[in-house]
PDB file of C-alpha atoms in Angstrom:
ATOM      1  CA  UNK U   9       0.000   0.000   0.000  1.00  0.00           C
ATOM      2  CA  UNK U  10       0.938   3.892  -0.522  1.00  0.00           C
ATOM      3  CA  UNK U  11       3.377   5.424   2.270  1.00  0.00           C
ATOM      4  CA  UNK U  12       4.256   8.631   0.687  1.00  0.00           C
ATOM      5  CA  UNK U  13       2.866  10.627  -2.147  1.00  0.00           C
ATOM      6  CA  UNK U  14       5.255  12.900  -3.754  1.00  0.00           C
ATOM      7  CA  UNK U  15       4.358  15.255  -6.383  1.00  0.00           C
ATOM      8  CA  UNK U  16       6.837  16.616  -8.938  1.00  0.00           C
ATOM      9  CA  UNK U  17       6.074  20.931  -8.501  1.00  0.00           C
ATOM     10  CA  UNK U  18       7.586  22.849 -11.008  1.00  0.00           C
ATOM     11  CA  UNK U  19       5.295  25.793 -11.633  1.00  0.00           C
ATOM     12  CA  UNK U  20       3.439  24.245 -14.818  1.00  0.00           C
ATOM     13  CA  UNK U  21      -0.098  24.041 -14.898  1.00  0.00           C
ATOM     14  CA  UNK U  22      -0.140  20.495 -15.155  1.00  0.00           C
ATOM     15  CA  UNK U  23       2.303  20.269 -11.856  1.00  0.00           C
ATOM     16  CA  UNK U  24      -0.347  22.368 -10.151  1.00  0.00           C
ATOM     17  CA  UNK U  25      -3.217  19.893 -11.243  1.00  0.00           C
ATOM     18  CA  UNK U  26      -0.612  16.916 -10.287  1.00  0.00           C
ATOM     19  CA  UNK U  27      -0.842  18.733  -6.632  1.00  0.00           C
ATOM     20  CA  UNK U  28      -4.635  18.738  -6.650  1.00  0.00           C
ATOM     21  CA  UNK U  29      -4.096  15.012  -7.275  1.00  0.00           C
ATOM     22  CA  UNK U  30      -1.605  15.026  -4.536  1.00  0.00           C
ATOM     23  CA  UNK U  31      -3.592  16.396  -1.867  1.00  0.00           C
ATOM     24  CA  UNK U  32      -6.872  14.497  -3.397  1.00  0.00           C
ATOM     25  CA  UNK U  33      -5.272  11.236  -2.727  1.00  0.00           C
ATOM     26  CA  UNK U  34      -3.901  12.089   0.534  1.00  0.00           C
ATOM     27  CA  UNK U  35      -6.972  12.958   1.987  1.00  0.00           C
ATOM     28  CA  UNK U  36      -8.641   9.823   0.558  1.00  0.00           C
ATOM     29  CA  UNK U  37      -5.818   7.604   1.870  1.00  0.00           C
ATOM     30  CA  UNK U  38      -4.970   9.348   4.694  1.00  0.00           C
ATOM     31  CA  UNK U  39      -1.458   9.339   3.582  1.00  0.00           C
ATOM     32  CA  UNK U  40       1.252  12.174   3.480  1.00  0.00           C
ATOM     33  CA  UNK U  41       2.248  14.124   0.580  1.00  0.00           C
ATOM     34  CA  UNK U  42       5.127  15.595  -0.158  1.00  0.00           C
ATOM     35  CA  UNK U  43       5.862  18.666  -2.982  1.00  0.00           C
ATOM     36  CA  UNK U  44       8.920  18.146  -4.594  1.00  0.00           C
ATOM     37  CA  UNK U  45      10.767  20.838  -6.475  1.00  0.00           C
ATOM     38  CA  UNK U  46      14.174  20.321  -8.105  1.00  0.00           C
ATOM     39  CA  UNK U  47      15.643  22.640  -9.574  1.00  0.00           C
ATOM     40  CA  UNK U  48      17.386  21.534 -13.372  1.00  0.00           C
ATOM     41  CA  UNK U  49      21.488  21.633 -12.969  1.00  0.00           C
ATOM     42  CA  UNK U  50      20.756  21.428 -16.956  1.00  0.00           C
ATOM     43  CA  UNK U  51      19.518  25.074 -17.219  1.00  0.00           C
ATOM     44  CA  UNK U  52      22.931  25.919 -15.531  1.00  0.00           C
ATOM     45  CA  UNK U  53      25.198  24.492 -18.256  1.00  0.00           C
ATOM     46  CA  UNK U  54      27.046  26.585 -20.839  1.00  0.00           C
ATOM     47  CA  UNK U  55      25.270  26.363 -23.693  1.00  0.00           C
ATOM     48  CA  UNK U  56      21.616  27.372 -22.588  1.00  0.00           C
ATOM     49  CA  UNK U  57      23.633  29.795 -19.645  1.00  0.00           C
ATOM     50  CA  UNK U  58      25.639  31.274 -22.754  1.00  0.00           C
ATOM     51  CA  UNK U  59      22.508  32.104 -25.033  1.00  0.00           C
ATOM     52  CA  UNK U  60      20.901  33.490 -21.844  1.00  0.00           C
ATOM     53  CA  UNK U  61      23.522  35.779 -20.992  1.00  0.00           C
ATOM     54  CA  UNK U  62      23.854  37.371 -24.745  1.00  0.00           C
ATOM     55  CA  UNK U  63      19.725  37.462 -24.626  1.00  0.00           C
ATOM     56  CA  UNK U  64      20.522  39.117 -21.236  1.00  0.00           C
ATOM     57  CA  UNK U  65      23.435  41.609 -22.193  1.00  0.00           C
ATOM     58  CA  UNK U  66      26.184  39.770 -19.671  1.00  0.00           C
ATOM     59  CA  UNK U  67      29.458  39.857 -21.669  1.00  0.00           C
ATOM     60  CA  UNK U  68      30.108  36.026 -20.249  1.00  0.00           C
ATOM     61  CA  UNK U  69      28.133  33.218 -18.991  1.00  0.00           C
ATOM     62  CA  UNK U  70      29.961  33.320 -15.527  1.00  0.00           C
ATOM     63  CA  UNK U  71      28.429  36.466 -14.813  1.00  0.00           C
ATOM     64  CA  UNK U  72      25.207  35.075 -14.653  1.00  0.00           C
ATOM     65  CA  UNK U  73      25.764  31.591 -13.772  1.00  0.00           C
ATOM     66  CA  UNK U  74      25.807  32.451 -10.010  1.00  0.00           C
ATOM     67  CA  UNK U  75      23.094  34.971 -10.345  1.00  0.00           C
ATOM     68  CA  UNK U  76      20.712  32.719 -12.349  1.00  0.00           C
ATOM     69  CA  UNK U  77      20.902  29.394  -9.765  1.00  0.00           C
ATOM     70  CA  UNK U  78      19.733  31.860  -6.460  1.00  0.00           C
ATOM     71  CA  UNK U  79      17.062  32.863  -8.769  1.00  0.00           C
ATOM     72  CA  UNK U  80      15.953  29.734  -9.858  1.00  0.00           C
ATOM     73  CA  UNK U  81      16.726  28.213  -6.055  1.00  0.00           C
ATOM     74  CA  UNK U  82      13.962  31.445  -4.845  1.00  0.00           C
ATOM     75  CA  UNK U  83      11.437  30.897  -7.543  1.00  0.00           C
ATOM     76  CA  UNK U  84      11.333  26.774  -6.333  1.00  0.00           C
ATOM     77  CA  UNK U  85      11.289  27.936  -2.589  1.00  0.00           C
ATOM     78  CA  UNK U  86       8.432  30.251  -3.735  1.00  0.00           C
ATOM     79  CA  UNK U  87       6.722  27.513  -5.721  1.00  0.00           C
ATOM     80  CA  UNK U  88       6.773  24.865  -2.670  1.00  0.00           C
ATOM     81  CA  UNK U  89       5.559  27.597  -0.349  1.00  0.00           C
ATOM     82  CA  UNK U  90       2.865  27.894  -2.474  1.00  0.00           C
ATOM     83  CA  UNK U  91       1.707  24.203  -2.533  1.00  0.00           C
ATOM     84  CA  UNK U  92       2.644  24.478   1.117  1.00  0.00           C
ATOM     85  CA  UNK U  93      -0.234  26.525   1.529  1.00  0.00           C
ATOM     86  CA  UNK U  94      -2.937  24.983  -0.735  1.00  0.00           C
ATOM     87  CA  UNK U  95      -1.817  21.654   1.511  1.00  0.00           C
ATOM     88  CA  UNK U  96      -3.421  23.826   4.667  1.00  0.00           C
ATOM     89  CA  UNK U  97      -6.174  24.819   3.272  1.00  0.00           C
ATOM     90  CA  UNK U  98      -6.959  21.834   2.229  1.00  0.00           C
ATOM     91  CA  UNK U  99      -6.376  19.675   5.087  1.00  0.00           C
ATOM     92  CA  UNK U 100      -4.113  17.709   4.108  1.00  0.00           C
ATOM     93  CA  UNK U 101      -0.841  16.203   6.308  1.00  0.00           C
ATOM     94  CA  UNK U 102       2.500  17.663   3.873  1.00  0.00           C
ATOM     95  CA  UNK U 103       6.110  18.520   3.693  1.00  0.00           C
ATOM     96  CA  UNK U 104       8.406  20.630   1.203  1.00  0.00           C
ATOM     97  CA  UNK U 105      11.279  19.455  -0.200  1.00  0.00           C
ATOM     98  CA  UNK U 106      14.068  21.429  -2.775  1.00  0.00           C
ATOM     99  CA  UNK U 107      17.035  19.779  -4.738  1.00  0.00           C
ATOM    100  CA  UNK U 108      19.469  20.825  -7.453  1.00  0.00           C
ATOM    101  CA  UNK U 109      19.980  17.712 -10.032  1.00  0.00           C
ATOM    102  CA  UNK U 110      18.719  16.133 -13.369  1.00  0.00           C
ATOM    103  CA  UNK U 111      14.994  16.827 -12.674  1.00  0.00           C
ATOM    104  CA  UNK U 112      13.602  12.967 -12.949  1.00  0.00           C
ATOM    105  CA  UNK U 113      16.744  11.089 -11.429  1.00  0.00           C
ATOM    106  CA  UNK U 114      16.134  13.543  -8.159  1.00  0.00           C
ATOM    107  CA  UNK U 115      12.948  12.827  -7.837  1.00  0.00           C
ATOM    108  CA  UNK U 116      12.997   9.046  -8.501  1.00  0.00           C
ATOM    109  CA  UNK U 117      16.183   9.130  -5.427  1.00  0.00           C
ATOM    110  CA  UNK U 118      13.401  10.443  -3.231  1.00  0.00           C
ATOM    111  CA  UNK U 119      11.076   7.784  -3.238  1.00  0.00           C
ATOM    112  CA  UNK U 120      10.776   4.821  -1.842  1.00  0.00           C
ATOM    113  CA  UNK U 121       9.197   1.336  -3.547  1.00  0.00           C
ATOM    114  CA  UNK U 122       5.771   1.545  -1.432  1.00  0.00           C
ATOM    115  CA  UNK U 123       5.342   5.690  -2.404  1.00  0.00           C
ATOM    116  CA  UNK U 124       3.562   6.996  -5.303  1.00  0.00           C
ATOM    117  CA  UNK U 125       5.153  10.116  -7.773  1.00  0.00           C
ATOM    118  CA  UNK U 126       2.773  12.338  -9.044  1.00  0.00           C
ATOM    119  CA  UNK U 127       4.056  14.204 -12.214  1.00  0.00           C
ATOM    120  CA  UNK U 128       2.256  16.288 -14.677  1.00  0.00           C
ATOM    121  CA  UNK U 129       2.435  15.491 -18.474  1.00  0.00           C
ATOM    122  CA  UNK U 130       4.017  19.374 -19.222  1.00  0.00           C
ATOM    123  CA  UNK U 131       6.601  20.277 -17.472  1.00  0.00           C
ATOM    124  CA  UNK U 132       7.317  24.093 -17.248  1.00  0.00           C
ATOM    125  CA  UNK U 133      10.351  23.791 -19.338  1.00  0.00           C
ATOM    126  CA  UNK U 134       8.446  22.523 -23.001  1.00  0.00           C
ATOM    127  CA  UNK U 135       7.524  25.580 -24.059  1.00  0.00           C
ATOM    128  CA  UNK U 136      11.272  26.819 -24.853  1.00  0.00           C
ATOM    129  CA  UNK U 137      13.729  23.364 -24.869  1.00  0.00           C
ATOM    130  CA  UNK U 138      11.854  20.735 -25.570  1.00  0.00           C
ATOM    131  CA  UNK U 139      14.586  18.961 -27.016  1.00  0.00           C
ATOM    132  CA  UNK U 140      17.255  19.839 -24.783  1.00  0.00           C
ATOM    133  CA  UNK U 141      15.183  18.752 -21.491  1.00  0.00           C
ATOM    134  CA  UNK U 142      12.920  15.865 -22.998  1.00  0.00           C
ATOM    135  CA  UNK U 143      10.316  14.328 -21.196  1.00  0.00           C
ATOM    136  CA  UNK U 144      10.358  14.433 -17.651  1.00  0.00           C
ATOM    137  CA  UNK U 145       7.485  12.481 -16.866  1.00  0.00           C
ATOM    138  CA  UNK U 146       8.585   9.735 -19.291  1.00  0.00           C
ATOM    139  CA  UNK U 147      11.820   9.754 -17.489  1.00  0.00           C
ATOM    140  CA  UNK U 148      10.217   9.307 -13.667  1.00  0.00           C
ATOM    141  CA  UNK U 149       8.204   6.883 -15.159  1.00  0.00           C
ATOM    142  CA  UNK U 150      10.440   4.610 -16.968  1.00  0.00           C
ATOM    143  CA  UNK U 151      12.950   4.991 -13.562  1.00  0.00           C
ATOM    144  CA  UNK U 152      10.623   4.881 -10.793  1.00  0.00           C
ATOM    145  CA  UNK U 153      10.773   2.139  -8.573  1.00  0.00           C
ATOM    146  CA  UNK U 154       7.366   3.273  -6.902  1.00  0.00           C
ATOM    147  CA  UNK U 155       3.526   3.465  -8.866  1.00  0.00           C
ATOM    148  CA  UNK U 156       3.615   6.575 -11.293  1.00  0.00           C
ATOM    149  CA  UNK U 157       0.248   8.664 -11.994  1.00  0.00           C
ATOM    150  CA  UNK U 158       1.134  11.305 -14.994  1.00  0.00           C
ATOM    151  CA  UNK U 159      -1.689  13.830 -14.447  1.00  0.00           C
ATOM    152  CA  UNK U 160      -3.341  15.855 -17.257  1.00  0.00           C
ATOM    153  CA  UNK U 161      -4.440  19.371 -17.456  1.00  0.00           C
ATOM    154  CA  UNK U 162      -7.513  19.341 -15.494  1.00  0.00           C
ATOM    155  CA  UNK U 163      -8.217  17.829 -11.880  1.00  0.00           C
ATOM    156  CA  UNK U 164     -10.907  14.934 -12.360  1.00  0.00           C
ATOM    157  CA  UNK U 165     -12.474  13.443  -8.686  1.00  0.00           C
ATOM    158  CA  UNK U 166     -11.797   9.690  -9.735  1.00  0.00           C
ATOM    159  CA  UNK U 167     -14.749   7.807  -9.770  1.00  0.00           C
ATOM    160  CA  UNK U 168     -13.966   5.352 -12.413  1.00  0.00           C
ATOM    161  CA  UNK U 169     -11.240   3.569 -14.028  1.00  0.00           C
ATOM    162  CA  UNK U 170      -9.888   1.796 -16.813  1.00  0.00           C
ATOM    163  CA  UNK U 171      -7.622  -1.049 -16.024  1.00  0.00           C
ATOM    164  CA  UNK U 172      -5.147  -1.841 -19.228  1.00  0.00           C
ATOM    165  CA  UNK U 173      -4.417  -5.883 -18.820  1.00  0.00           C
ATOM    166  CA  UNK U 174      -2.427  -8.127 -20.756  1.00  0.00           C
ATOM    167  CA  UNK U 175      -2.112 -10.754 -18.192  1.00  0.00           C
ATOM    168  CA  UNK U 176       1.799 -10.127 -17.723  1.00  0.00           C
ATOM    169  CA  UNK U 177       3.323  -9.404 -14.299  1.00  0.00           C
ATOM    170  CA  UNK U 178       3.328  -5.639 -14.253  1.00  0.00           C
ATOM    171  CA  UNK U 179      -0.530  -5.580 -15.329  1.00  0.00           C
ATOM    172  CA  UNK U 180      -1.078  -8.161 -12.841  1.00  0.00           C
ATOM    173  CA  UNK U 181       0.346  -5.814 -10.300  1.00  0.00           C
ATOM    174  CA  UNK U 182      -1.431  -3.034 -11.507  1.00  0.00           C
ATOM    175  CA  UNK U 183      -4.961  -5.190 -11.049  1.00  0.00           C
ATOM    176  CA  UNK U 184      -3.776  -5.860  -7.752  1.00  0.00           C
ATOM    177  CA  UNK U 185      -2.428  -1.735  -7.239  1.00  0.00           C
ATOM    178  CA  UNK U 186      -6.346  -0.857  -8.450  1.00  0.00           C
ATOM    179  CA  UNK U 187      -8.019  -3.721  -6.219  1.00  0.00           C
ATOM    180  CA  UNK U 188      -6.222  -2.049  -3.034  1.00  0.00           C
ATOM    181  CA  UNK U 189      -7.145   1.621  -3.878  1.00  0.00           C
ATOM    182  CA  UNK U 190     -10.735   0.568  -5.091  1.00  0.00           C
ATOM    183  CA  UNK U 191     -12.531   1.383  -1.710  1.00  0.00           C
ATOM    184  CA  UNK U 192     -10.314   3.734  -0.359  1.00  0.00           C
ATOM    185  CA  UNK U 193     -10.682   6.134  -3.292  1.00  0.00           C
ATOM    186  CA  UNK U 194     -14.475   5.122  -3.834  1.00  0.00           C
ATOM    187  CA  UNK U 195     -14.494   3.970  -7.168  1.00  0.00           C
ATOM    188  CA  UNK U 196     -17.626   3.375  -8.705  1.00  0.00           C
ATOM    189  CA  UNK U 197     -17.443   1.010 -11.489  1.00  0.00           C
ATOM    190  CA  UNK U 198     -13.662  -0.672 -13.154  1.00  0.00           C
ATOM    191  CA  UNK U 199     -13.795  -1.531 -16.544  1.00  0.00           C
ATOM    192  CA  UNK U 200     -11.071  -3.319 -17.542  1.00  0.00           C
ATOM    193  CA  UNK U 201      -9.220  -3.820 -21.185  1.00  0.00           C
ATOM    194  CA  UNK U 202      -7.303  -6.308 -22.995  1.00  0.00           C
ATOM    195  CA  UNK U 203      -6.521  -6.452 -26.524  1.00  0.00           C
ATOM    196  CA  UNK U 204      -5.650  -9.135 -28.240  1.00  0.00           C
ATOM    197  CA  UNK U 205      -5.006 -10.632 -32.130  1.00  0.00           C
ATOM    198  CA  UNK U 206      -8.008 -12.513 -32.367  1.00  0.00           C
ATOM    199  CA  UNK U 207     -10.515 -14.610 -30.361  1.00  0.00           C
ATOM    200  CA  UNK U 208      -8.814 -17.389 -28.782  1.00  0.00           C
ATOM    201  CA  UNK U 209      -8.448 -19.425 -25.727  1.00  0.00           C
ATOM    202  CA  UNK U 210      -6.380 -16.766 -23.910  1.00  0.00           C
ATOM    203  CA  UNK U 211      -9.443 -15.016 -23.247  1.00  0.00           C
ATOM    204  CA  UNK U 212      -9.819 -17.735 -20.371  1.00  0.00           C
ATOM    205  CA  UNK U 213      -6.651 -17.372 -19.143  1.00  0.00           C
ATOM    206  CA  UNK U 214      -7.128 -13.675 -18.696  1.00  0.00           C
ATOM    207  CA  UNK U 215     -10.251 -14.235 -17.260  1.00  0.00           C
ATOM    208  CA  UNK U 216      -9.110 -16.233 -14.340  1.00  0.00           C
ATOM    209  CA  UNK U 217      -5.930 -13.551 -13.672  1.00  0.00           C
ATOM    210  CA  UNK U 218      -8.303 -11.226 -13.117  1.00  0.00           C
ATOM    211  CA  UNK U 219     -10.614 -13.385 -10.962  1.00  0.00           C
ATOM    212  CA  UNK U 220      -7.210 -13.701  -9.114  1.00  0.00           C
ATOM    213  CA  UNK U 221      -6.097 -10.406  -8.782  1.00  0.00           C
ATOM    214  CA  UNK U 222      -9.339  -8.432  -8.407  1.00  0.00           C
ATOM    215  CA  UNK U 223     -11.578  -9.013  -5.023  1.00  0.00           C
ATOM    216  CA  UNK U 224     -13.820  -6.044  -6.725  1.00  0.00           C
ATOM    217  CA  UNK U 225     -16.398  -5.716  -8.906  1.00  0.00           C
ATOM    218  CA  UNK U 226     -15.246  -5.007 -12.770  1.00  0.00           C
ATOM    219  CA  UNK U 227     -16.288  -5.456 -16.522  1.00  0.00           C
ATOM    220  CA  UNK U 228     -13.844  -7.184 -18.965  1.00  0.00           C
ATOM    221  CA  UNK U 229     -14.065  -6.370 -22.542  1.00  0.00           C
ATOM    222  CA  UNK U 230     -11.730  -7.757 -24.960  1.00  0.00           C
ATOM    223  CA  UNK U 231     -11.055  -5.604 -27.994  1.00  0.00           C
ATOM    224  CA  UNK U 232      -8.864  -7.192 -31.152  1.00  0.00           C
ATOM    225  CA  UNK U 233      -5.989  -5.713 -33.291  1.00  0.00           C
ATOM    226  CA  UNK U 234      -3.011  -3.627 -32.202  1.00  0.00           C
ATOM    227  CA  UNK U 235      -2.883  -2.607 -28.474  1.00  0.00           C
ATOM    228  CA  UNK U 236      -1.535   0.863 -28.799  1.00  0.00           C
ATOM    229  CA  UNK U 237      -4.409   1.671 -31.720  1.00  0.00           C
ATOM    230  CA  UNK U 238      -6.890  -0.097 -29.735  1.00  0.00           C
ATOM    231  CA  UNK U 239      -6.456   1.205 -25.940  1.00  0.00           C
ATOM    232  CA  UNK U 240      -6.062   4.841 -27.503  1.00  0.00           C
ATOM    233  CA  UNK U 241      -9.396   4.821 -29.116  1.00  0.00           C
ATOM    234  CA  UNK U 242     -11.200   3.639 -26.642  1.00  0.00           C
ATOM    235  CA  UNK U 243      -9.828   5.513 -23.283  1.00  0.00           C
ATOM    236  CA  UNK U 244     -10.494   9.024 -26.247  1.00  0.00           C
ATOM    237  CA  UNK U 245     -14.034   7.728 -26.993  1.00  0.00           C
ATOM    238  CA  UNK U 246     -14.713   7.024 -23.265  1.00  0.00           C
ATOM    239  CA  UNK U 247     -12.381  10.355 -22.326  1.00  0.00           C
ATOM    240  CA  UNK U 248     -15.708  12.285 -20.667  1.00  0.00           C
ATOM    241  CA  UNK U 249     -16.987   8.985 -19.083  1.00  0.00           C
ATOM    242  CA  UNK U 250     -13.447   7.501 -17.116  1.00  0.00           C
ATOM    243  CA  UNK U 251     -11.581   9.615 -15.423  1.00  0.00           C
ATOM    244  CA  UNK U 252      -7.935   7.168 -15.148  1.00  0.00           C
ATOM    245  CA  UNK U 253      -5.823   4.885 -17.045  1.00  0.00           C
ATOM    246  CA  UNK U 254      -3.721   2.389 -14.654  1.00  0.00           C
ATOM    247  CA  UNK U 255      -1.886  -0.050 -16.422  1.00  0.00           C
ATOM    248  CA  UNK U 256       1.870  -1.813 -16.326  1.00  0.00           C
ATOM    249  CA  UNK U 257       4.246   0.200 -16.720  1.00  0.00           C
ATOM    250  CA  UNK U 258       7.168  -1.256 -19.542  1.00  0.00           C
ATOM    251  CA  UNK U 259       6.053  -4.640 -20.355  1.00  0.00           C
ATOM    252  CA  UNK U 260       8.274  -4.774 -23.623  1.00  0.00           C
ATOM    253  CA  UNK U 261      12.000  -5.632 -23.522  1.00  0.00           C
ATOM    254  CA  UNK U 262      13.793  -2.322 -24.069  1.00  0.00           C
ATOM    255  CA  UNK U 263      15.060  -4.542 -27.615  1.00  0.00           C
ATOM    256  CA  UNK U 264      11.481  -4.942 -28.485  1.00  0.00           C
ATOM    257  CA  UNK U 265      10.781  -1.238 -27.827  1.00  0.00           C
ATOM    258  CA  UNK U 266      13.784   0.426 -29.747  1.00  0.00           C
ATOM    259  CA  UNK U 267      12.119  -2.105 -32.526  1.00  0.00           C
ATOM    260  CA  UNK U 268       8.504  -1.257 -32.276  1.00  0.00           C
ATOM    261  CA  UNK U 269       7.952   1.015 -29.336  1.00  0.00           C
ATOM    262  CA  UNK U 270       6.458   0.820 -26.024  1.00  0.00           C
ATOM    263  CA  UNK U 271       2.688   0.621 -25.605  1.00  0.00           C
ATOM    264  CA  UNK U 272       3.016   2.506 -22.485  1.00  0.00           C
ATOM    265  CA  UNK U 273       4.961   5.683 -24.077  1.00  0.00           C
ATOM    266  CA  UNK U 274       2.171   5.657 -26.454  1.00  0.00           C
ATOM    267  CA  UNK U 275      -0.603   5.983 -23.984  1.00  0.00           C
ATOM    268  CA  UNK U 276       1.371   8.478 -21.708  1.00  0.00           C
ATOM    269  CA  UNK U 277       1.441  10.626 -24.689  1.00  0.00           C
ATOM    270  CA  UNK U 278      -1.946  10.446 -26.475  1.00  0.00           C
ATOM    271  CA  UNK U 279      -4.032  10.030 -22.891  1.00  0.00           C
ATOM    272  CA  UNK U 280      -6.419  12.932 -22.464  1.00  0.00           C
ATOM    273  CA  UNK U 281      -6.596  11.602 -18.729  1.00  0.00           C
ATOM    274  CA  UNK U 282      -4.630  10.440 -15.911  1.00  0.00           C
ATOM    275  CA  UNK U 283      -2.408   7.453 -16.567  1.00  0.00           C
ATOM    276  CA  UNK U 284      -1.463   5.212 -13.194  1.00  0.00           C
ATOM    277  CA  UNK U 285       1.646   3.124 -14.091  1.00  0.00           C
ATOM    278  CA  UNK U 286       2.797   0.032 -11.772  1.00  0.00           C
ATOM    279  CA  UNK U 287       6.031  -1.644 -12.375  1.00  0.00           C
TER     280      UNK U 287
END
């Protein structure tokens, strides 16, 4: 079961939502939740520090260097004091914590196997280096030793879920993740998905996983073709209706992926709603 939530704060407003969650599921579990906020050692290195300082008007990039990391160590103490404060308004038990590293690697240090990270898809940083900073939340997710729930742009009170299943071990412990939270959190109805080929005898064999793993009511449809296709149109069709995605996070061998890609990068990018991931 959760002992920590920790939520990734960098300012965004999909970290913000990802501290709605925070606080949401701390109050529903009655667990504490810490805001994280680590500050990038990547938007201190020379190249992005050089173009800076000529945007700027410093003649060199050690003029700034010092001057940019106490401004960027203020505006996360200002940040956390912020969520700080929507934390006591709301209730809910928290703690503050600040760090200077590679954003995801800090953040996955912090936890521990039996917490849950809360990240939002966006980070602050996409809007001007993309390419330079890459995806954060893919980065915490793919790392984390701990659950990972990528929020969205918009807080959603979770009422009911889809569970992605395949019948491997990580969706197994994700059906087992779900069946935990299920009262807890109130969830009113689990619908579960797997995707396979064709009709076959595997349908069975999913059937009694589930039975196994699942002490809570849920619906099983099976849909046919390609997972990734498959899962993304229906959690978009059902997008107004569900309100999370939990699934296993990195079935595939990393071989398998470079050759034809990880179903779970897929949905974390083409989502519209929260996506739970369980190693």
């Amino acid at each position: 079961m959760i002992s920590r939530i920790l939520v990734g704060i960098d300012g965004s407003k999909s970290s913000w939502v990802a501290s709605d969650y925070g606080i949401y599921l701390s109050k529903k579990l009655k667990k504490p939740v810490i805001g994280v906020h680590i500050v990038d050692i990547r938007l201190l290195e020379t190249p992005f520090v050089e173009d800076l300082a000529g945007a700027l008007g410093f003649t060199t990039y050690a003029d700034i260097t010092p001057k940019l990391k106490e401004v960027l160590d203020e505006r996360g103490r200002a940040l956390l004091d912020q969520f700080a404060k929507k934390c006591r308004e709301a209730g809910a038990d928290c703690s503050i914590a600040q760090a200077f590293g590679i954003v995801a690697n800090e953040l996955v240090n912090m936890a521990d196997p039996e917490d849950l990270i809360i990240v939002g898809k966006t980070g602050i940083h996409n809007k001007f280096a993309p390419l330079f900073l890459g995806s954060t939340s893919e980065a915490v997710a793919r790392k984390s030793k701990c659950p990972v729930m990528i929020s969205t742009d918009k807080f959603l009170e979770i009422k009911k879920v889809i569970l992605a299943f395949d019948g491997r071990e990580k969706s197994i412990h994700a059906a087992q993740y779900i069946n935990d939270l299920y009262n807890d959190l109130g969830i009113e109805e689990l619908t579960v998905i797997t995707v396979l080929e064709e009709k076959s005898e595997r349908e069975k064999h999913i059937k009694e996983l589930l039975d196994s793993s699942l002490q809570v009511p849920y619906k099983l449809n099976f849909l046919y073709g390609y997972p990734d296709e498959e899962l993304e149109k229906f959690i978009i069709d059902n997008k107004d209706k569900y309100q999370l995605v939990a699934m296993g996070a990195y079935g595939e061998s990393r071989i398998k992926e470079l050759i034809l890609g990880s179903t779970t990068s897929f949905i974390i990018n083409k989502s519209p709603i929260p996506v739970l991931l369980v190693k």
